[in-house]
Amino acid sequence: SWINAGGIDAERVAYGNKHPLGQQIARCADSTRTVVVEAAEVHVLTDATFEHQTQASTGQTTGKWLVKFYAPWCGHCKKLAPVWDELADKVEVESPGDGILLAKVDCTKEKAVCGRFKVRGYPTLLYFAERSMFRYSGGRDVDSLAAFATGGYKESKGEAVPVPPSWVDEKVKEIRKMVDSNEHIRMVADDFEHIVQMRKNAAFVLVAIGLVVGLMLGCVLGSKKTMSKSKKE
């Protein structure tokens, strides 16, 4: 027999390939092979990794990024999830040279980056390409999304990409959180902010009066010094 206990005897099949029966067994062997196709990756972006990976506001040299901002409880987001995976496979196979990458951001966890792009509804689909940002509002099927990512975005108006918050902005947020957590400090800060906003004219008048008084005192003191010097002479 050409079939041993462990399957097909490779040496005998190789020899028997010259025989019609051997050729038939070889074809059967090929048909039983399992081909494993690895799915394209959908990148998971966070507050910490978004700008580093996408370089959205610093040149976009890592590729074109089609990003889904979603919430796990959102029904529309759940329906889009398998479409998003299929889209990743489609652009990788059909447009490998375009450098298109698919990603997703969970806005229930990544508050900073979702706030940066002013995400208000789910899912929000943004495409970062050619140093601009394009909002997608078309059909949520694979073909429509692929057409947009591979060139259709050029027909829509691009927006400037919001820059990530600076170190100072982050520190201000931290201080604000600390202030908000303390009721007494928060009340004082709110009162001060209210005074600054509502009494800008009064504050300007006080500053102006201070400058005038300062100049007058300077003139008086200066004249007294001059008179004392003249008397000595």
Steps between C-alpha positions, in 0.01 A plus 500: 500500500615857432323628808674425828370527856610862531340613173643501150849357447678797341776295335258257337276786386803668345585179318139429415441846353598348169207261531138624453400359836796670659400831342146461634630435855729804473202717407309361800794582724507860373125539554527397865763758592380774734592852392517746789450864401595750768252784542618858457555687823262763634720714724374591846597861578503666843563843649865399543557347155277694259737777394810282515354240264297717263715817506171666410621856563872450434527385140305173485811311384375167639219472246138595443283423801127430489395517865174391658408680823243285676331397823457129586132547592414670168277286275625659177858439613429131562353468151805672349756279681504205252489744207808673641690170518398410146604845378846456653542176303368657179734801492799285593434258214373739233695819582825390667697792361272772635619467858147494643470396864182442695467578869246545775476708818275413794366836611374362831866451597703742289339830604787730403538400135122489447475847653782620277297410190172616653329163462132550582330198344585135435641374284702796373724412205801722426758452227847646547672541165716756319553695825128566532197347667194386305163415656316203357122513478423252222367145500632259760558209265842367403495622140397857587763526774771353277415742218532792742832383643659430162424839346144610562610713795655747255150611399424617855644799682795429723535658843806602696602232748467622862836491676531288814488689832829650615677428827358824643147401397538165671627663821212748499255209468669321789479812716139550401418142601673554832308824554170337408561222750527755787174688559650799682777555246251457216269766644787750536622425146150539357454831683833628373419394145160670527660823621752497219232437235234738637719781630750543223424873469535555873830315501622715210401819686682388814814423302478837323454686832799314642715608206392866533563506874836338448601760242387786727696364795802461277475860385455633857791304640714594205428874546579482872838347433577772248406777746712349779803486271456863394479618864823323587677667213 
